mmCIF file with all atom_site columns, C-alpha atoms in Angstrom:
data_model
loop_
_atom_site.group_PDB
_atom_site.id
_atom_site.type_symbol
_atom_site.label_atom_id
_atom_site.label_alt_id
_atom_site.label_comp_id
_atom_site.label_asym_id
_atom_site.label_entity_id
_atom_site.label_seq_id
_atom_site.pdbx_PDB_ins_code
_atom_site.Cartn_x
_atom_site.Cartn_y
_atom_site.Cartn_z
_atom_site.occupancy
_atom_site.B_iso_or_equiv
_atom_site.pdbx_formal_charge
_atom_site.auth_seq_id
_atom_site.auth_comp_id
_atom_site.auth_asym_id
_atom_site.auth_atom_id
_atom_site.pdbx_PDB_model_num
ATOM 1   C CA . ASP Y 1 1   ? -3.534  -5.428  13.222  1.00 0.00 ? 1   ASP Y CA 1
ATOM 2   C CA . ALA Y 1 2   ? -6.979  -4.111  14.112  1.00 0.00 ? 2   ALA Y CA 1
ATOM 3   C CA . LYS Y 1 3   ? -9.778  -4.495  11.615  1.00 0.00 ? 3   LYS Y CA 1
ATOM 4   C CA . THR Y 1 4   ? -11.309 -1.372  10.080  1.00 0.00 ? 4   THR Y CA 1
ATOM 5   C CA . THR Y 1 5   ? -14.787 -0.634  8.739   1.00 0.00 ? 5   THR Y CA 1
ATOM 6   C CA . GLN Y 1 6   ? -15.455 1.960   6.048   1.00 0.00 ? 6   GLN Y CA 1
ATOM 7   C CA . PRO Y 1 7   ? -18.543 2.841   4.008   1.00 0.00 ? 7   PRO Y CA 1
ATOM 8   C CA . PRO Y 1 8   ? -18.298 1.294   0.527   1.00 0.00 ? 8   PRO Y CA 1
ATOM 9   C CA . SER Y 1 9   ? -18.899 4.552   -1.322  1.00 0.00 ? 9   SER Y CA 1
ATOM 10  C CA . MET Y 1 10  ? -19.360 8.291   -0.889  1.00 0.00 ? 10  MET Y CA 1
ATOM 11  C CA . ASP Y 1 11  ? -20.036 11.266  -3.126  1.00 0.00 ? 11  ASP Y CA 1
ATOM 12  C CA . CYS Y 1 12  ? -18.754 14.799  -2.797  1.00 0.00 ? 12  CYS Y CA 1
ATOM 13  C CA . ALA Y 1 13  ? -19.222 17.974  -4.789  1.00 0.00 ? 13  ALA Y CA 1
ATOM 14  C CA . GLU Y 1 14  ? -16.119 19.580  -6.211  1.00 0.00 ? 14  GLU Y CA 1
ATOM 15  C CA . GLY Y 1 15  ? -14.794 22.317  -3.931  1.00 0.00 ? 15  GLY Y CA 1
ATOM 16  C CA . ARG Y 1 16  ? -16.538 20.967  -0.860  1.00 0.00 ? 16  ARG Y CA 1
ATOM 17  C CA . ALA Y 1 17  ? -14.933 19.113  2.007   1.00 0.00 ? 17  ALA Y CA 1
ATOM 18  C CA . ALA Y 1 18  ? -14.913 15.324  1.800   1.00 0.00 ? 18  ALA Y CA 1
ATOM 19  C CA . ASN Y 1 19  ? -15.188 13.607  5.183   1.00 0.00 ? 19  ASN Y CA 1
ATOM 20  C CA . LEU Y 1 20  ? -14.360 9.902   5.078   1.00 0.00 ? 20  LEU Y CA 1
ATOM 21  C CA . PRO Y 1 21  ? -15.099 7.926   8.251   1.00 0.00 ? 21  PRO Y CA 1
ATOM 22  C CA . CYS Y 1 22  ? -13.387 4.827   9.554   1.00 0.00 ? 22  CYS Y CA 1
ATOM 23  C CA . ASN Y 1 23  ? -14.242 2.640   12.521  1.00 0.00 ? 23  ASN Y CA 1
ATOM 24  C CA . HIS Y 1 24  ? -11.482 0.723   14.299  1.00 0.00 ? 24  HIS Y CA 1
ATOM 25  C CA . SER Y 1 25  ? -13.051 -0.233  17.601  1.00 0.00 ? 25  SER Y CA 1
ATOM 26  C CA . THR Y 1 26  ? -10.463 -2.938  18.405  1.00 0.00 ? 26  THR Y CA 1
ATOM 27  C CA . ILE Y 1 27  ? -7.447  -0.691  17.984  1.00 0.00 ? 27  ILE Y CA 1
ATOM 28  C CA . SER Y 1 28  ? -4.758  -1.142  20.606  1.00 0.00 ? 28  SER Y CA 1
ATOM 29  C CA . GLY Y 1 29  ? -2.588  1.452   22.264  1.00 0.00 ? 29  GLY Y CA 1
ATOM 30  C CA . ASN Y 1 30  ? 0.450   1.138   20.020  1.00 0.00 ? 30  ASN Y CA 1
ATOM 31  C CA . GLU Y 1 31  ? -1.391  0.976   16.706  1.00 0.00 ? 31  GLU Y CA 1
ATOM 32  C CA . TYR Y 1 32  ? -1.351  3.823   14.229  1.00 0.00 ? 32  TYR Y CA 1
ATOM 33  C CA . VAL Y 1 33  ? -4.122  4.870   11.850  1.00 0.00 ? 33  VAL Y CA 1
ATOM 34  C CA . TYR Y 1 34  ? -2.940  5.194   8.245   1.00 0.00 ? 34  TYR Y CA 1
ATOM 35  C CA . TRP Y 1 35  ? -4.766  6.475   5.197   1.00 0.00 ? 35  TRP Y CA 1
ATOM 36  C CA . TYR Y 1 36  ? -3.867  5.638   1.618   1.00 0.00 ? 36  TYR Y CA 1
ATOM 37  C CA . ARG Y 1 37  ? -5.717  6.184   -1.611  1.00 0.00 ? 37  ARG Y CA 1
ATOM 38  C CA . GLN Y 1 38  ? -5.569  4.402   -4.932  1.00 0.00 ? 38  GLN Y CA 1
ATOM 39  C CA . ILE Y 1 39  ? -6.551  5.913   -8.212  1.00 0.00 ? 39  ILE Y CA 1
ATOM 40  C CA . HIS Y 1 40  ? -7.547  3.374   -10.822 1.00 0.00 ? 40  HIS Y CA 1
ATOM 41  C CA . SER Y 1 41  ? -4.594  1.372   -12.193 1.00 0.00 ? 41  SER Y CA 1
ATOM 42  C CA . GLN Y 1 42  ? -2.039  3.238   -10.086 1.00 0.00 ? 42  GLN Y CA 1
ATOM 43  C CA . GLY Y 1 43  ? -0.091  2.351   -6.957  1.00 0.00 ? 43  GLY Y CA 1
ATOM 44  C CA . PRO Y 1 44  ? -1.529  3.347   -3.575  1.00 0.00 ? 44  PRO Y CA 1
ATOM 45  C CA . GLN Y 1 45  ? -0.585  6.844   -2.454  1.00 0.00 ? 45  GLN Y CA 1
ATOM 46  C CA . TYR Y 1 46  ? 0.205   7.581   1.181   1.00 0.00 ? 46  TYR Y CA 1
ATOM 47  C CA . ILE Y 1 47  ? -1.933  10.405  2.576   1.00 0.00 ? 47  ILE Y CA 1
ATOM 48  C CA . ILE Y 1 48  ? -1.481  10.725  6.331   1.00 0.00 ? 48  ILE Y CA 1
ATOM 49  C CA . HIS Y 1 49  ? -1.143  8.800   9.578   1.00 0.00 ? 49  HIS Y CA 1
ATOM 50  C CA . GLY Y 1 50  ? -1.619  9.409   13.285  1.00 0.00 ? 50  GLY Y CA 1
ATOM 51  C CA . LEU Y 1 51  ? -1.545  7.789   16.698  1.00 0.00 ? 51  LEU Y CA 1
ATOM 52  C CA . LYS Y 1 52  ? -3.596  9.892   19.111  1.00 0.00 ? 52  LYS Y CA 1
ATOM 53  C CA . ASN Y 1 53  ? -3.501  13.512  18.083  1.00 0.00 ? 53  ASN Y CA 1
ATOM 54  C CA . ASN Y 1 54  ? -5.143  15.066  15.082  1.00 0.00 ? 54  ASN Y CA 1
ATOM 55  C CA . GLU Y 1 55  ? -2.792  15.497  12.155  1.00 0.00 ? 55  GLU Y CA 1
ATOM 56  C CA . THR Y 1 56  ? -2.699  17.794  9.153   1.00 0.00 ? 56  THR Y CA 1
ATOM 57  C CA . ASN Y 1 57  ? -0.507  17.899  6.094   1.00 0.00 ? 57  ASN Y CA 1
ATOM 58  C CA . GLU Y 1 58  ? -0.687  19.422  2.631   1.00 0.00 ? 58  GLU Y CA 1
ATOM 59  C CA . MET Y 1 59  ? -3.093  16.763  1.438   1.00 0.00 ? 59  MET Y CA 1
ATOM 60  C CA . ALA Y 1 60  ? -5.539  16.209  4.262   1.00 0.00 ? 60  ALA Y CA 1
ATOM 61  C CA . SER Y 1 61  ? -6.433  16.281  7.940   1.00 0.00 ? 61  SER Y CA 1
ATOM 62  C CA . LEU Y 1 62  ? -6.892  13.279  10.178  1.00 0.00 ? 62  LEU Y CA 1
ATOM 63  C CA . ILE Y 1 63  ? -9.248  13.522  13.138  1.00 0.00 ? 63  ILE Y CA 1
ATOM 64  C CA . ILE Y 1 64  ? -8.993  10.698  15.680  1.00 0.00 ? 64  ILE Y CA 1
ATOM 65  C CA . THR Y 1 65  ? -11.615 10.424  18.426  1.00 0.00 ? 65  THR Y CA 1
ATOM 66  C CA . GLU Y 1 66  ? -10.477 10.562  22.013  1.00 0.00 ? 66  GLU Y CA 1
ATOM 67  C CA . ASP Y 1 67  ? -11.164 6.847   22.561  1.00 0.00 ? 67  ASP Y CA 1
ATOM 68  C CA . ARG Y 1 68  ? -9.334  6.134   19.261  1.00 0.00 ? 68  ARG Y CA 1
ATOM 69  C CA . LYS Y 1 69  ? -12.112 3.830   18.092  1.00 0.00 ? 69  LYS Y CA 1
ATOM 70  C CA . SER Y 1 70  ? -12.832 5.866   14.986  1.00 0.00 ? 70  SER Y CA 1
ATOM 71  C CA . SER Y 1 71  ? -11.273 8.476   12.757  1.00 0.00 ? 71  SER Y CA 1
ATOM 72  C CA . THR Y 1 72  ? -12.170 10.791  9.891   1.00 0.00 ? 72  THR Y CA 1
ATOM 73  C CA . LEU Y 1 73  ? -10.056 11.773  6.921   1.00 0.00 ? 73  LEU Y CA 1
ATOM 74  C CA . ILE Y 1 74  ? -10.881 15.254  5.685   1.00 0.00 ? 74  ILE Y CA 1
ATOM 75  C CA . LEU Y 1 75  ? -10.045 16.512  2.213   1.00 0.00 ? 75  LEU Y CA 1
ATOM 76  C CA . PRO Y 1 76  ? -10.775 20.209  2.710   1.00 0.00 ? 76  PRO Y CA 1
ATOM 77  C CA . HIS Y 1 77  ? -11.485 21.192  -0.901  1.00 0.00 ? 77  HIS Y CA 1
ATOM 78  C CA . ALA Y 1 78  ? -12.129 18.110  -2.998  1.00 0.00 ? 78  ALA Y CA 1
ATOM 79  C CA . THR Y 1 79  ? -11.257 18.164  -6.693  1.00 0.00 ? 79  THR Y CA 1
ATOM 80  C CA . LEU Y 1 80  ? -12.100 15.760  -9.490  1.00 0.00 ? 80  LEU Y CA 1
ATOM 81  C CA . ARG Y 1 81  ? -8.583  14.340  -9.140  1.00 0.00 ? 81  ARG Y CA 1
ATOM 82  C CA . ASP Y 1 82  ? -9.442  13.176  -5.622  1.00 0.00 ? 82  ASP Y CA 1
ATOM 83  C CA . THR Y 1 83  ? -11.792 10.542  -7.036  1.00 0.00 ? 83  THR Y CA 1
ATOM 84  C CA . ALA Y 1 84  ? -10.226 7.291   -5.809  1.00 0.00 ? 84  ALA Y CA 1
ATOM 85  C CA . VAL Y 1 85  ? -10.552 4.379   -3.395  1.00 0.00 ? 85  VAL Y CA 1
ATOM 86  C CA . TYR Y 1 86  ? -9.557  5.492   0.099   1.00 0.00 ? 86  TYR Y CA 1
ATOM 87  C CA . TYR Y 1 87  ? -8.176  2.930   2.531   1.00 0.00 ? 87  TYR Y CA 1
ATOM 88  C CA . CYS Y 1 88  ? -8.040  3.241   6.303   1.00 0.00 ? 88  CYS Y CA 1
ATOM 89  C CA . ILE Y 1 89  ? -5.437  0.917   7.808   1.00 0.00 ? 89  ILE Y CA 1
ATOM 90  C CA . VAL Y 1 90  ? -4.486  0.269   11.404  1.00 0.00 ? 90  VAL Y CA 1
ATOM 91  C CA . ARG Y 1 91  ? -1.082  -1.186  12.163  1.00 0.00 ? 91  ARG Y CA 1
ATOM 92  C CA . GLY Y 1 92  ? 1.367   -1.397  14.980  1.00 0.00 ? 92  GLY Y CA 1
ATOM 93  C CA . ASN Y 1 93  ? 5.042   -0.760  15.404  1.00 0.00 ? 93  ASN Y CA 1
ATOM 94  C CA . ALA Y 1 94  ? 7.886   -3.237  15.467  1.00 0.00 ? 94  ALA Y CA 1
ATOM 95  C CA . GLY Y 1 95  ? 7.693   -6.263  17.693  1.00 0.00 ? 95  GLY Y CA 1
ATOM 96  C CA . GLY Y 1 96  ? 4.327   -7.382  16.438  1.00 0.00 ? 96  GLY Y CA 1
ATOM 97  C CA . THR Y 1 97  ? 3.735   -10.219 14.049  1.00 0.00 ? 97  THR Y CA 1
ATOM 98  C CA . SER Y 1 98  ? 2.483   -7.972  11.306  1.00 0.00 ? 98  SER Y CA 1
ATOM 99  C CA . TYR Y 1 99  ? 5.852   -6.595  10.301  1.00 0.00 ? 99  TYR Y CA 1
ATOM 100 C CA . GLY Y 1 100 ? 5.890   -5.280  6.799   1.00 0.00 ? 100 GLY Y CA 1
ATOM 101 C CA . LYS Y 1 101 ? 2.325   -6.072  5.912   1.00 0.00 ? 101 LYS Y CA 1
ATOM 102 C CA . LEU Y 1 102 ? -0.206  -3.414  5.083   1.00 0.00 ? 102 LEU Y CA 1
ATOM 103 C CA . THR Y 1 103 ? -3.666  -4.979  5.224   1.00 0.00 ? 103 THR Y CA 1
ATOM 104 C CA . PHE Y 1 104 ? -5.920  -3.181  2.777   1.00 0.00 ? 104 PHE Y CA 1
ATOM 105 C CA . GLY Y 1 105 ? -9.657  -3.747  3.210   1.00 0.00 ? 105 GLY Y CA 1
ATOM 106 C CA . GLN Y 1 106 ? -12.278 -2.830  0.641   1.00 0.00 ? 106 GLN Y CA 1
ATOM 107 C CA . GLY Y 1 107 ? -11.939 0.899   1.263   1.00 0.00 ? 107 GLY Y CA 1
ATOM 108 C CA . THR Y 1 108 ? -14.336 3.714   0.349   1.00 0.00 ? 108 THR Y CA 1
ATOM 109 C CA . ILE Y 1 109 ? -14.868 4.690   -3.256  1.00 0.00 ? 109 ILE Y CA 1
ATOM 110 C CA . LEU Y 1 110 ? -14.994 8.479   -3.218  1.00 0.00 ? 110 LEU Y CA 1
ATOM 111 C CA . THR Y 1 111 ? -16.519 10.081  -6.280  1.00 0.00 ? 111 THR Y CA 1
ATOM 112 C CA . VAL Y 1 112 ? -16.070 13.832  -6.638  1.00 0.00 ? 112 VAL Y CA 1
ATOM 113 C CA . HIS Y 1 113 ? -18.542 15.323  -9.103  1.00 0.00 ? 113 HIS Y CA 1
ATOM 114 C CA . PRO Y 1 114 ? -18.659 18.755  -10.731 1.00 0.00 ? 114 PRO Y CA 1
ATOM 115 C CA . ASP X 2 1   ? 13.075  13.340  -7.951  1.00 0.00 ? 1   ASP X CA 1
ATOM 116 C CA . GLY X 2 2   ? 13.094  10.645  -5.303  1.00 0.00 ? 2   GLY X CA 1
ATOM 117 C CA . GLY X 2 3   ? 10.754  7.759   -5.730  1.00 0.00 ? 3   GLY X CA 1
ATOM 118 C CA . ILE X 2 4   ? 10.073  4.187   -6.683  1.00 0.00 ? 4   ILE X CA 1
ATOM 119 C CA . THR X 2 5   ? 10.065  3.021   -10.264 1.00 0.00 ? 5   THR X CA 1
ATOM 120 C CA . GLN X 2 6   ? 8.632   -0.180  -11.647 1.00 0.00 ? 6   GLN X CA 1
ATOM 121 C CA . SER X 2 7   ? 9.082   -1.373  -15.150 1.00 0.00 ? 7   SER X CA 1
ATOM 122 C CA . PRO X 2 8   ? 7.495   -2.170  -17.427 1.00 0.00 ? 8   PRO X CA 1
ATOM 123 C CA . LYS X 2 9   ? 3.987   -0.799  -16.787 1.00 0.00 ? 9   LYS X CA 1
ATOM 124 C CA . TYR X 2 10  ? 2.386   -3.589  -18.829 1.00 0.00 ? 10  TYR X CA 1
ATOM 125 C CA . LEU X 2 11  ? 3.876   -7.030  -19.397 1.00 0.00 ? 11  LEU X CA 1
ATOM 126 C CA . PHE X 2 12  ? 2.595   -9.947  -21.411 1.00 0.00 ? 12  PHE X CA 1
ATOM 127 C CA . ARG X 2 13  ? 3.986   -13.460 -21.185 1.00 0.00 ? 13  ARG X CA 1
ATOM 128 C CA . LYS X 2 14  ? 3.083   -16.895 -22.404 1.00 0.00 ? 14  LYS X CA 1
ATOM 129 C CA . GLU X 2 15  ? 2.036   -19.517 -19.905 1.00 0.00 ? 15  GLU X CA 1
ATOM 130 C CA . GLY X 2 16  ? 4.990   -21.493 -18.568 1.00 0.00 ? 16  GLY X CA 1
ATOM 131 C CA . GLN X 2 17  ? 7.534   -18.699 -18.931 1.00 0.00 ? 17  GLN X CA 1
ATOM 132 C CA . ASN X 2 18  ? 9.306   -17.101 -16.015 1.00 0.00 ? 18  ASN X CA 1
ATOM 133 C CA . VAL X 2 19  ? 9.198   -13.314 -15.914 1.00 0.00 ? 19  VAL X CA 1
ATOM 134 C CA . THR X 2 20  ? 11.081  -10.777 -13.781 1.00 0.00 ? 20  THR X CA 1
ATOM 135 C CA . LEU X 2 21  ? 9.531   -7.517  -12.631 1.00 0.00 ? 21  LEU X CA 1
ATOM 136 C CA . SER X 2 22  ? 11.821  -4.618  -11.819 1.00 0.00 ? 22  SER X CA 1
ATOM 137 C CA . CYS X 2 23  ? 11.602  -2.376  -8.755  1.00 0.00 ? 23  CYS X CA 1
ATOM 138 C CA . GLU X 2 24  ? 14.101  0.415   -8.056  1.00 0.00 ? 24  GLU X CA 1
ATOM 139 C CA . GLN X 2 25  ? 14.046  3.095   -5.354  1.00 0.00 ? 25  GLN X CA 1
ATOM 140 C CA . ASN X 2 26  ? 16.270  6.096   -4.682  1.00 0.00 ? 26  ASN X CA 1
ATOM 141 C CA . LEU X 2 27  ? 14.719  6.994   -1.336  1.00 0.00 ? 27  LEU X CA 1
ATOM 142 C CA . ASN X 2 28  ? 17.556  5.361   0.605   1.00 0.00 ? 28  ASN X CA 1
ATOM 143 C CA . HIS X 2 29  ? 15.004  3.068   2.237   1.00 0.00 ? 29  HIS X CA 1
ATOM 144 C CA . ASP X 2 30  ? 16.215  -0.165  3.783   1.00 0.00 ? 30  ASP X CA 1
ATOM 145 C CA . ALA X 2 31  ? 12.955  -2.110  3.545   1.00 0.00 ? 31  ALA X CA 1
ATOM 146 C CA . MET X 2 32  ? 11.226  -3.141  0.323   1.00 0.00 ? 32  MET X CA 1
ATOM 147 C CA . TYR X 2 33  ? 8.045   -5.092  -0.367  1.00 0.00 ? 33  TYR X CA 1
ATOM 148 C CA . TRP X 2 34  ? 6.155   -6.826  -3.138  1.00 0.00 ? 34  TRP X CA 1
ATOM 149 C CA . TYR X 2 35  ? 2.366   -7.000  -3.169  1.00 0.00 ? 35  TYR X CA 1
ATOM 150 C CA . ARG X 2 36  ? -0.108  -8.496  -5.564  1.00 0.00 ? 36  ARG X CA 1
ATOM 151 C CA . GLN X 2 37  ? -3.541  -6.996  -6.278  1.00 0.00 ? 37  GLN X CA 1
ATOM 152 C CA . ASP X 2 38  ? -6.360  -8.800  -8.083  1.00 0.00 ? 38  ASP X CA 1
ATOM 153 C CA . PRO X 2 39  ? -9.430  -7.007  -9.485  1.00 0.00 ? 39  PRO X CA 1
ATOM 154 C CA . GLY X 2 40  ? -11.640 -5.661  -6.725  1.00 0.00 ? 40  GLY X CA 1
ATOM 155 C CA . GLN X 2 41  ? -9.335  -7.061  -4.068  1.00 0.00 ? 41  GLN X CA 1
ATOM 156 C CA . GLY X 2 42  ? -6.973  -5.638  -1.499  1.00 0.00 ? 42  GLY X CA 1
ATOM 157 C CA . LEU X 2 43  ? -3.208  -6.045  -1.566  1.00 0.00 ? 43  LEU X CA 1
ATOM 158 C CA . ARG X 2 44  ? -1.560  -9.308  -0.560  1.00 0.00 ? 44  ARG X CA 1
ATOM 159 C CA . LEU X 2 45  ? 2.065   -9.430  0.547   1.00 0.00 ? 45  LEU X CA 1
ATOM 160 C CA . ILE X 2 46  ? 4.342   -11.688 -1.520  1.00 0.00 ? 46  ILE X CA 1
ATOM 161 C CA . TYR X 2 47  ? 7.838   -11.027 -0.157  1.00 0.00 ? 47  TYR X CA 1
ATOM 162 C CA . TYR X 2 48  ? 9.595   -8.369  1.858   1.00 0.00 ? 48  TYR X CA 1
ATOM 163 C CA . SER X 2 49  ? 13.169  -7.440  2.621   1.00 0.00 ? 49  SER X CA 1
ATOM 164 C CA . GLN X 2 50  ? 14.319  -5.472  5.636   1.00 0.00 ? 50  GLN X CA 1
ATOM 165 C CA . ILE X 2 51  ? 17.932  -5.161  4.540   1.00 0.00 ? 51  ILE X CA 1
ATOM 166 C CA . VAL X 2 52  ? 20.289  -6.063  1.711   1.00 0.00 ? 52  VAL X CA 1
ATOM 167 C CA . ASN X 2 53  ? 20.867  -9.803  1.244   1.00 0.00 ? 53  ASN X CA 1
ATOM 168 C CA . ASP X 2 54  ? 17.907  -10.709 3.422   1.00 0.00 ? 54  ASP X CA 1
ATOM 169 C CA . PHE X 2 55  ? 14.262  -11.311 2.564   1.00 0.00 ? 55  PHE X CA 1
ATOM 170 C CA . GLN X 2 56  ? 11.219  -13.042 4.047   1.00 0.00 ? 56  GLN X CA 1
ATOM 171 C CA . LYS X 2 57  ? 8.164   -14.744 2.622   1.00 0.00 ? 57  LYS X CA 1
ATOM 172 C CA . GLY X 2 58  ? 4.872   -12.959 2.889   1.00 0.00 ? 58  GLY X CA 1
ATOM 173 C CA . ASP X 2 59  ? 1.415   -14.477 2.765   1.00 0.00 ? 59  ASP X CA 1
ATOM 174 C CA . ILE X 2 60  ? 1.482   -15.728 -0.840  1.00 0.00 ? 60  ILE X CA 1
ATOM 175 C CA . ALA X 2 61  ? 5.140   -16.452 -1.691  1.00 0.00 ? 61  ALA X CA 1
ATOM 176 C CA . GLU X 2 62  ? 4.548   -19.741 -3.541  1.00 0.00 ? 62  GLU X CA 1
ATOM 177 C CA . GLY X 2 63  ? 5.515   -19.479 -7.194  1.00 0.00 ? 63  GLY X CA 1
ATOM 178 C CA . TYR X 2 64  ? 7.555   -16.309 -6.681  1.00 0.00 ? 64  TYR X CA 1
ATOM 179 C CA . SER X 2 65  ? 11.213  -15.579 -5.960  1.00 0.00 ? 65  SER X CA 1
ATOM 180 C CA . VAL X 2 66  ? 13.143  -12.420 -5.103  1.00 0.00 ? 66  VAL X CA 1
ATOM 181 C CA . SER X 2 67  ? 16.676  -11.188 -4.606  1.00 0.00 ? 67  SER X CA 1
ATOM 182 C CA . ARG X 2 68  ? 18.098  -8.203  -2.732  1.00 0.00 ? 68  ARG X CA 1
ATOM 183 C CA . GLU X 2 69  ? 21.685  -7.713  -3.845  1.00 0.00 ? 69  GLU X CA 1
ATOM 184 C CA . LYS X 2 70  ? 21.524  -3.923  -3.733  1.00 0.00 ? 70  LYS X CA 1
ATOM 185 C CA . LYS X 2 71  ? 19.719  -1.540  -1.426  1.00 0.00 ? 71  LYS X CA 1
ATOM 186 C CA . GLU X 2 72  ? 18.074  0.190   -4.367  1.00 0.00 ? 72  GLU X CA 1
ATOM 187 C CA . SER X 2 73  ? 16.737  -2.875  -6.146  1.00 0.00 ? 73  SER X CA 1
ATOM 188 C CA . PHE X 2 74  ? 14.292  -5.674  -5.291  1.00 0.00 ? 74  PHE X CA 1
ATOM 189 C CA . PRO X 2 75  ? 13.344  -7.652  -8.427  1.00 0.00 ? 75  PRO X CA 1
ATOM 190 C CA . LEU X 2 76  ? 10.491  -10.158 -8.344  1.00 0.00 ? 76  LEU X CA 1
ATOM 191 C CA . THR X 2 77  ? 10.460  -13.274 -10.518 1.00 0.00 ? 77  THR X CA 1
ATOM 192 C CA . VAL X 2 78  ? 7.112   -14.846 -11.288 1.00 0.00 ? 78  VAL X CA 1
ATOM 193 C CA . THR X 2 79  ? 7.859   -18.477 -12.027 1.00 0.00 ? 79  THR X CA 1
ATOM 194 C CA . SER X 2 80  ? 5.919   -21.035 -14.014 1.00 0.00 ? 80  SER X CA 1
ATOM 195 C CA . ALA X 2 81  ? 4.917   -22.592 -10.683 1.00 0.00 ? 81  ALA X CA 1
ATOM 196 C CA . GLN X 2 82  ? 2.616   -19.662 -9.937  1.00 0.00 ? 82  GLN X CA 1
ATOM 197 C CA . LYS X 2 83  ? -0.875  -20.937 -10.797 1.00 0.00 ? 83  LYS X CA 1
ATOM 198 C CA . ASN X 2 84  ? -2.590  -17.609 -11.452 1.00 0.00 ? 84  ASN X CA 1
ATOM 199 C CA . PRO X 2 85  ? 0.098   -15.050 -12.282 1.00 0.00 ? 85  PRO X CA 1
ATOM 200 C CA . THR X 2 86  ? -2.117  -12.516 -14.044 1.00 0.00 ? 86  THR X CA 1
ATOM 201 C CA . ALA X 2 87  ? -2.417  -9.590  -11.630 1.00 0.00 ? 87  ALA X CA 1
ATOM 202 C CA . PHE X 2 88  ? -1.311  -6.064  -10.771 1.00 0.00 ? 88  PHE X CA 1
ATOM 203 C CA . TYR X 2 89  ? 2.046   -6.143  -8.951  1.00 0.00 ? 89  TYR X CA 1
ATOM 204 C CA . LEU X 2 90  ? 3.060   -3.365  -6.597  1.00 0.00 ? 90  LEU X CA 1
ATOM 205 C CA . CYS X 2 91  ? 6.426   -2.638  -5.066  1.00 0.00 ? 91  CYS X CA 1
ATOM 206 C CA . ALA X 2 92  ? 6.848   -0.501  -1.958  1.00 0.00 ? 92  ALA X CA 1
ATOM 207 C CA . SER X 2 93  ? 9.666   0.702   0.260   1.00 0.00 ? 93  SER X CA 1
ATOM 208 C CA . SER X 2 94  ? 10.013  2.131   3.747   1.00 0.00 ? 94  SER X CA 1
ATOM 209 C CA . ILE X 2 95  ? 12.408  2.911   6.538   1.00 0.00 ? 95  ILE X CA 1
ATOM 210 C CA . PRO X 2 96  ? 12.302  -0.223  8.696   1.00 0.00 ? 96  PRO X CA 1
ATOM 211 C CA . LEU X 2 97  ? 10.257  -0.330  11.860  1.00 0.00 ? 97  LEU X CA 1
ATOM 212 C CA . THR X 2 98  ? 12.033  0.179   15.108  1.00 0.00 ? 98  THR X CA 1
ATOM 213 C CA . THR X 2 99  ? 10.684  -0.570  18.525  1.00 0.00 ? 99  THR X CA 1
ATOM 214 C CA . SER X 2 100 ? 9.617   3.005   18.989  1.00 0.00 ? 100 SER X CA 1
ATOM 215 C CA . SER X 2 101 ? 8.408   4.109   15.591  1.00 0.00 ? 101 SER X CA 1
ATOM 216 C CA . THR X 2 102 ? 6.150   3.202   12.758  1.00 0.00 ? 102 THR X CA 1
ATOM 217 C CA . ASP X 2 103 ? 7.003   2.984   9.102   1.00 0.00 ? 103 ASP X CA 1
ATOM 218 C CA . THR X 2 104 ? 5.321   4.528   6.110   1.00 0.00 ? 104 THR X CA 1
ATOM 219 C CA . GLN X 2 105 ? 5.364   2.504   2.933   1.00 0.00 ? 105 GLN X CA 1
ATOM 220 C CA . TYR X 2 106 ? 5.591   4.322   -0.376  1.00 0.00 ? 106 TYR X CA 1
ATOM 221 C CA . PHE X 2 107 ? 4.423   2.543   -3.496  1.00 0.00 ? 107 PHE X CA 1
ATOM 222 C CA . GLY X 2 108 ? 5.580   2.413   -7.076  1.00 0.00 ? 108 GLY X CA 1
ATOM 223 C CA . PRO X 2 109 ? 3.217   2.802   -10.037 1.00 0.00 ? 109 PRO X CA 1
ATOM 224 C CA . GLY X 2 110 ? 2.786   -0.957  -10.460 1.00 0.00 ? 110 GLY X CA 1
ATOM 225 C CA . THR X 2 111 ? 3.241   -3.507  -13.240 1.00 0.00 ? 111 THR X CA 1
ATOM 226 C CA . ARG X 2 112 ? 0.231   -5.188  -14.776 1.00 0.00 ? 112 ARG X CA 1
ATOM 227 C CA . LEU X 2 113 ? 1.200   -8.717  -15.772 1.00 0.00 ? 113 LEU X CA 1
ATOM 228 C CA . THR X 2 114 ? -0.964  -10.691 -18.159 1.00 0.00 ? 114 THR X CA 1
ATOM 229 C CA . VAL X 2 115 ? -0.172  -14.323 -18.848 1.00 0.00 ? 115 VAL X CA 1
ATOM 230 C CA . LEU X 2 116 ? -1.685  -15.577 -22.072 1.00 0.00 ? 116 LEU X CA 1
#
């Protein structure tokens, strides 16, 4: 699976959009971009994933650049409950050697303040 | 509600004792996983199972054992052979990968094991 690079920490004001970047310059054509978050002492929560096109769900939007070497997770109206560690993960489909394994890096600590 | 449950949330054991962590899911997922997380670290895969009665070692399987007798259940036993068992243990499940899809793993709330 491709390696990802994220800033170690970010701040955001409550009610504003939080834009979390992720670089994955070695991503290959069949690898997806996944985002999870983990609130302290809880299990990771799935947020969104995408391959090429931008994606949106009830939690967030995922913007993937045309060359797929970077992406941005957007929380449109951040709340205090969105304070968590956000992980960007790149992984492929079946047939690769990374079956089953989600490789979590250090992630970005997002702090939403009043 | 569909989801993954892990019990208990906190577990304390004396050194040298085996302990079994429970993981149950009602999502009708075929694949299940066990990860370990240490403070300030990412997740490391212990074992995974793609289907009932089958499981594979992950990156750090030594000192652990699993069983998969039912689709809904994937218990993890931390044996006395595990050198540093104190950690946060996470169970996940997913629809298995196929050659033309990707899977999304959903996690349980975790069990924090402390060995005294």
